[in-house]
XYZ file of C-alpha atoms in Angstrom:
359
model
C 6.131 -65.564 81.864
C 3.238 -64.405 79.718
C -0.269 -65.791 79.291
C 0.742 -68.155 76.492
C 3.523 -69.813 78.549
C 1.310 -70.161 81.614
C -1.788 -71.229 79.732
C -4.982 -69.183 79.571
C -6.945 -71.580 81.795
C -4.422 -71.317 84.628
C -4.059 -67.566 84.183
C -7.846 -67.120 84.260
C -8.058 -68.995 87.573
C -5.496 -66.584 89.028
C -7.062 -63.430 87.608
C -10.585 -64.080 88.933
C -9.147 -64.088 92.459
C -7.559 -60.650 92.174
C -9.018 -57.263 93.213
C -10.580 -55.312 90.359
C -7.966 -52.538 90.685
C -5.215 -55.072 90.001
C -7.129 -56.350 86.978
C -7.314 -52.817 85.590
C -3.523 -52.447 85.930
C -2.774 -55.894 84.476
C -4.509 -54.987 81.222
C -1.323 -53.027 80.478
C 0.995 -56.046 80.818
C 0.540 -57.277 77.247
C -1.986 -57.534 74.448
C -2.600 -61.158 75.459
C -3.468 -60.201 79.036
C -5.636 -57.296 77.878
C -7.645 -59.537 75.538
C -8.053 -62.188 78.229
C -9.209 -59.764 80.939
C -11.647 -58.057 78.543
C -13.116 -61.366 77.314
C -16.704 -62.229 78.208
C -15.653 -65.610 79.640
C -13.505 -64.050 82.333
C -15.818 -61.091 82.937
C -18.755 -63.399 83.708
C -16.717 -65.058 86.453
C -15.558 -61.847 88.107
C -17.314 -60.556 91.242
C -19.830 -57.763 91.037
C -18.384 -54.332 91.734
C -20.062 -51.630 93.756
C -18.683 -48.720 91.807
C -19.880 -46.198 94.308
C -22.192 -44.995 97.001
C -23.319 -41.407 96.581
C -24.621 -39.517 99.596
C -25.145 -36.123 101.229
C -23.243 -35.506 104.434
C -25.191 -34.355 107.471
C -25.031 -30.577 108.085
C -21.836 -29.582 109.867
C -22.429 -25.859 110.301
C -25.723 -25.903 112.205
C -27.634 -24.197 109.387
C -29.499 -27.304 108.288
C -28.044 -26.962 104.785
C -26.446 -30.151 103.505
C -22.915 -30.141 102.196
C -21.733 -31.152 98.732
C -22.287 -34.648 97.369
C -19.816 -37.204 98.629
C -18.818 -40.337 96.751
C -17.504 -43.430 98.526
C -15.784 -45.942 96.281
C -15.119 -48.675 95.478
C -15.523 -52.063 97.092
C -16.217 -55.520 95.786
C -19.354 -56.978 97.297
C -18.892 -60.686 97.908
C -20.172 -63.356 100.256
C -17.302 -62.844 102.694
C -19.524 -61.230 105.299
C -17.017 -58.419 105.724
C -18.140 -55.475 107.810
C -16.352 -52.170 107.891
C -16.413 -48.473 107.120
C -16.935 -47.331 103.548
C -13.516 -46.343 102.299
C -12.366 -43.794 99.775
C -14.923 -41.073 100.541
C -14.343 -38.124 98.256
C -16.083 -34.775 97.931
C -17.475 -34.404 94.413
C -15.602 -31.150 93.935
C -14.425 -32.092 90.448
C -17.974 -31.655 89.098
C -18.515 -28.609 86.879
C -20.393 -26.091 89.038
C -22.420 -23.314 87.427
C -25.426 -21.638 89.033
C -28.023 -24.059 90.396
C -26.707 -27.577 89.891
C -27.571 -31.064 91.114
C -27.274 -34.771 90.411
C -30.538 -35.964 88.896
C -29.895 -39.616 87.991
C -27.359 -42.429 88.031
C -27.055 -45.692 86.087
C -24.382 -48.412 86.269
C -21.565 -46.141 87.376
C -22.428 -42.992 85.425
C -24.036 -39.899 86.919
C -26.257 -37.401 85.106
C -25.447 -33.962 86.448
C -27.451 -30.819 85.668
C -26.604 -27.116 85.857
C -29.070 -24.343 85.011
C -26.715 -21.402 84.506
C -25.648 -19.763 82.261
C -27.848 -22.118 80.228
C -29.443 -25.507 80.706
C -26.508 -27.936 80.560
C -26.150 -31.665 81.206
C -22.908 -33.380 82.155
C -22.327 -37.138 82.261
C -19.826 -37.980 84.995
C -17.939 -41.097 86.054
C -17.010 -40.625 89.735
C -14.842 -43.754 89.564
C -12.578 -42.479 86.775
C -13.203 -38.766 87.551
C -14.002 -38.084 83.898
C -16.938 -36.071 82.644
C -18.430 -34.970 79.348
C -20.604 -31.924 78.656
C -23.574 -32.648 76.396
C -24.849 -30.265 73.720
C -27.657 -28.028 74.941
C -31.088 -29.672 74.433
C -33.324 -27.911 71.950
C -36.180 -27.545 74.456
C -36.568 -26.957 78.165
C -36.313 -30.213 80.106
C -38.963 -31.293 82.634
C -37.596 -34.704 83.663
C -34.430 -36.630 82.736
C -32.887 -40.080 83.068
C -29.645 -41.740 81.892
C -29.420 -45.245 80.396
C -26.093 -47.117 80.357
C -25.187 -50.819 80.197
C -21.380 -51.239 80.301
C -21.650 -54.954 79.461
C -23.521 -54.339 76.207
C -21.957 -51.131 74.907
C -19.637 -48.281 75.905
C -22.296 -45.821 74.750
C -24.993 -44.195 76.894
C -28.264 -42.392 76.264
C -29.861 -39.461 78.088
C -33.647 -39.174 77.879
C -35.255 -35.771 78.499
C -39.018 -35.326 78.748
C -39.699 -31.875 77.291
C -43.509 -31.622 77.226
C -46.585 -33.460 78.457
C -49.505 -34.722 76.374
C -52.790 -36.143 77.750
C -51.460 -39.719 77.366
C -47.829 -39.187 76.504
C -44.988 -36.733 76.106
C -42.519 -35.112 73.763
C -38.996 -36.413 74.311
C -35.410 -35.632 73.333
C -32.834 -38.436 73.422
C -29.076 -37.892 73.423
C -26.998 -40.791 72.066
C -23.286 -40.656 72.883
C -22.538 -42.760 69.797
C -23.733 -40.024 67.412
C -23.139 -37.129 69.823
C -26.440 -35.322 69.263
C -30.059 -35.056 70.420
C -33.005 -36.534 68.552
C -36.573 -35.301 69.048
C -39.628 -37.547 69.436
C -42.757 -35.408 69.435
C -45.592 -37.812 70.276
C -44.550 -40.542 72.675
C -47.670 -42.531 73.686
C -47.501 -43.944 77.232
C -50.731 -45.917 76.941
C -51.854 -44.356 80.245
C -52.986 -40.914 81.357
C -49.907 -38.782 81.917
C -51.137 -37.773 85.387
C -50.647 -41.410 86.469
C -46.923 -41.462 85.659
C -44.499 -41.211 88.565
C -40.899 -39.966 88.532
C -39.579 -43.394 89.644
C -37.654 -44.860 86.711
C -35.304 -47.757 86.037
C -33.143 -48.295 82.931
C -32.238 -51.752 81.668
C -31.695 -53.490 78.333
C -32.109 -50.366 76.225
C -35.432 -49.409 77.827
C -36.769 -47.076 80.501
C -39.246 -48.586 82.978
C -41.512 -45.994 84.637
C -43.749 -46.827 87.595
C -47.278 -45.414 87.295
C -50.085 -44.936 89.818
C -51.990 -46.760 91.000
C -50.285 -49.920 89.836
C -48.638 -50.142 86.409
C -45.181 -50.061 84.847
C -44.607 -48.490 81.426
C -41.698 -49.794 79.337
C -40.257 -47.303 76.817
C -38.046 -48.937 74.182
C -35.250 -46.455 73.434
C -34.635 -47.913 69.962
C -38.215 -47.575 68.691
C -39.730 -45.302 71.412
C -42.686 -47.733 71.556
C -44.404 -48.067 74.945
C -45.930 -51.126 76.623
C -48.039 -51.144 79.797
C -47.957 -53.958 82.362
C -50.128 -54.126 85.492
C -48.211 -54.471 88.767
C -49.035 -56.989 91.523
C -49.283 -54.252 94.181
C -50.030 -50.515 94.278
C -47.235 -48.032 93.615
C -46.072 -45.989 96.601
C -43.238 -43.533 97.034
C -41.087 -46.416 98.350
C -41.836 -48.781 95.443
C -38.944 -49.546 93.099
C -38.341 -51.485 89.878
C -35.154 -53.349 89.014
C -33.764 -56.381 87.230
C -32.351 -59.633 88.560
C -31.148 -62.453 86.318
C -32.555 -60.660 83.300
C -36.123 -60.414 84.644
C -37.985 -57.328 85.811
C -38.480 -57.182 89.583
C -40.808 -54.981 91.622
C -40.238 -54.087 95.275
C -43.258 -52.970 97.291
C -43.407 -51.875 100.907
C -46.226 -52.420 103.380
C -45.244 -50.945 106.708
C -42.136 -52.869 107.804
C -42.677 -55.706 105.321
C -40.954 -55.712 101.930
C -42.267 -57.878 99.091
C -40.305 -58.693 95.944
C -42.109 -59.747 92.780
C -40.809 -61.076 89.448
C -42.470 -60.516 86.071
C -43.340 -63.864 84.465
C -45.384 -62.724 81.448
C -45.559 -59.033 80.482
C -48.427 -59.547 78.017
C -50.620 -61.140 80.681
C -49.297 -58.957 83.545
C -48.406 -62.160 85.364
C -46.117 -61.814 88.391
C -44.693 -64.287 90.903
C -43.993 -63.400 94.537
C -40.301 -64.265 94.986
C -39.527 -63.147 98.540
C -40.833 -61.397 101.630
C -38.583 -59.581 104.064
C -39.566 -58.337 107.520
C -37.833 -56.563 110.373
C -37.376 -59.896 112.193
C -35.184 -61.129 109.332
C -32.907 -58.131 109.597
C -32.840 -57.606 113.364
C -32.934 -60.861 115.387
C -35.537 -60.548 118.125
C -36.921 -57.377 116.568
C -40.622 -56.740 116.206
C -42.553 -55.237 113.346
C -44.817 -53.654 115.970
C -41.988 -51.864 117.787
C -41.888 -48.182 116.908
C -38.185 -47.976 117.799
C -37.195 -50.715 115.331
C -34.839 -49.440 112.604
C -36.254 -48.553 109.201
C -34.850 -50.373 106.158
C -35.404 -48.893 102.708
C -34.981 -50.928 99.539
C -32.245 -49.606 97.217
C -31.332 -52.174 94.540
C -31.464 -55.766 93.300
C -28.280 -57.705 92.629
C -28.320 -58.330 88.838
C -27.254 -61.992 89.089
C -27.983 -63.278 92.613
C -30.894 -63.349 95.055
C -29.449 -60.451 97.038
C -31.082 -57.106 97.773
C -29.444 -53.907 98.999
C -31.106 -51.983 101.807
C -30.384 -48.656 103.477
C -30.772 -47.978 107.154
C -29.416 -44.729 108.668
C -25.633 -44.878 108.551
C -25.397 -48.320 106.948
C -25.796 -50.119 103.602
C -26.833 -53.777 103.961
C -26.623 -56.641 101.445
C -29.224 -59.299 102.369
C -29.128 -62.798 100.860
C -32.765 -63.805 100.280
C -32.011 -67.508 99.759
C -29.885 -67.917 102.885
C -32.014 -65.426 104.858
C -29.051 -63.587 106.315
C -27.200 -60.299 106.165
C -24.346 -61.037 103.794
C -22.494 -57.768 104.114
C -22.705 -54.388 105.786
C -21.041 -51.155 104.764
C -20.975 -48.772 107.713
C -20.695 -45.056 107.102
C -19.425 -44.400 110.629
C -20.620 -42.324 113.553
C -19.470 -39.100 111.891
C -22.000 -39.708 109.109
C -25.028 -40.870 111.081
C -27.100 -38.244 109.294
C -25.869 -39.186 105.825
C -28.594 -39.498 103.215
C -27.973 -42.227 100.637
C -28.706 -41.034 97.109
C -27.665 -43.815 94.750
C -25.653 -47.018 94.453
C -24.457 -48.663 91.256
C -23.848 -52.341 90.580
C -22.233 -53.715 87.443
C -19.905 -56.534 86.341
C -16.237 -55.746 85.795
C -15.861 -54.085 82.410
C -13.270 -51.922 80.700
C -16.205 -50.110 79.041
C -16.705 -47.987 82.158
C -13.180 -46.632 81.892
C -13.467 -45.885 78.176
C -17.023 -44.556 77.881
C -15.958 -40.967 78.691
C -12.422 -41.139 77.351
């Protein structure tokens, strides 16, 4: 029985209840099934996928030197309240390794990987599909880099490299996977003194959002390279993060053991609304914000579509529902990884673009 005999409405109801791995396989059943699974209507109803959790293992040899990156994949975060070990941990040994190399950024399931020898080289890697692409060598030495990728909008990605600093801006090179080459932009104007810019960045909707001291966010439009400055509702600290939820820019600020989450209402007027506050008592029943032994929770990411935030505490990734004020899900790394250091998580709707972007 194919999709036409069953009826697309009935088939859709069945498909949205299946694991994402099964959906990937079922795209090969027929052209009808492939078109239905890839359609926006079905994709909007599918659960959000955590494509991966990237972390360093704790030292095993007593030298204090951390081991290679490890990638745990892939679970579907839902409201089931499931608690268990992160499955599918895999050493990132398939990365190209030359000289000094490291992961420098991640965005929606893709990783930007850098190696300095024999020459400055960038690789874009999908840990989920284990595919990677080597980019052409940038024309200039890179000082800071970030990758922008939205699998729902396009299978193409961009890599932004800051190659030189100006008093109130920078020179930039941008790699576009669609054309396969770098493009130089010599006089990017931040609108703020360059010394105020931090290295904390967030990519969304074809733009890079950069947090700046003491309290601003600079939006760089990757299509026009125009910059816009918006004042933040709280000072920027090393724990502050920007993100998007339901299409709006969010800002997470930390004051001791209290987390505050703000939403941008009007960029032109720098108008923000305080959406939520989260304290240690919300996360640990009976806990106290004054207790020095209380666990530390670090903000990691906003859910793109729901009022859920993702927090890291040593050995555990927590999904907290801000509307229901409860821990919705925990992903435990296990006693063998108590010293694991979380590097990055990625959240994105089900999309065949992730599988094809590095094909």
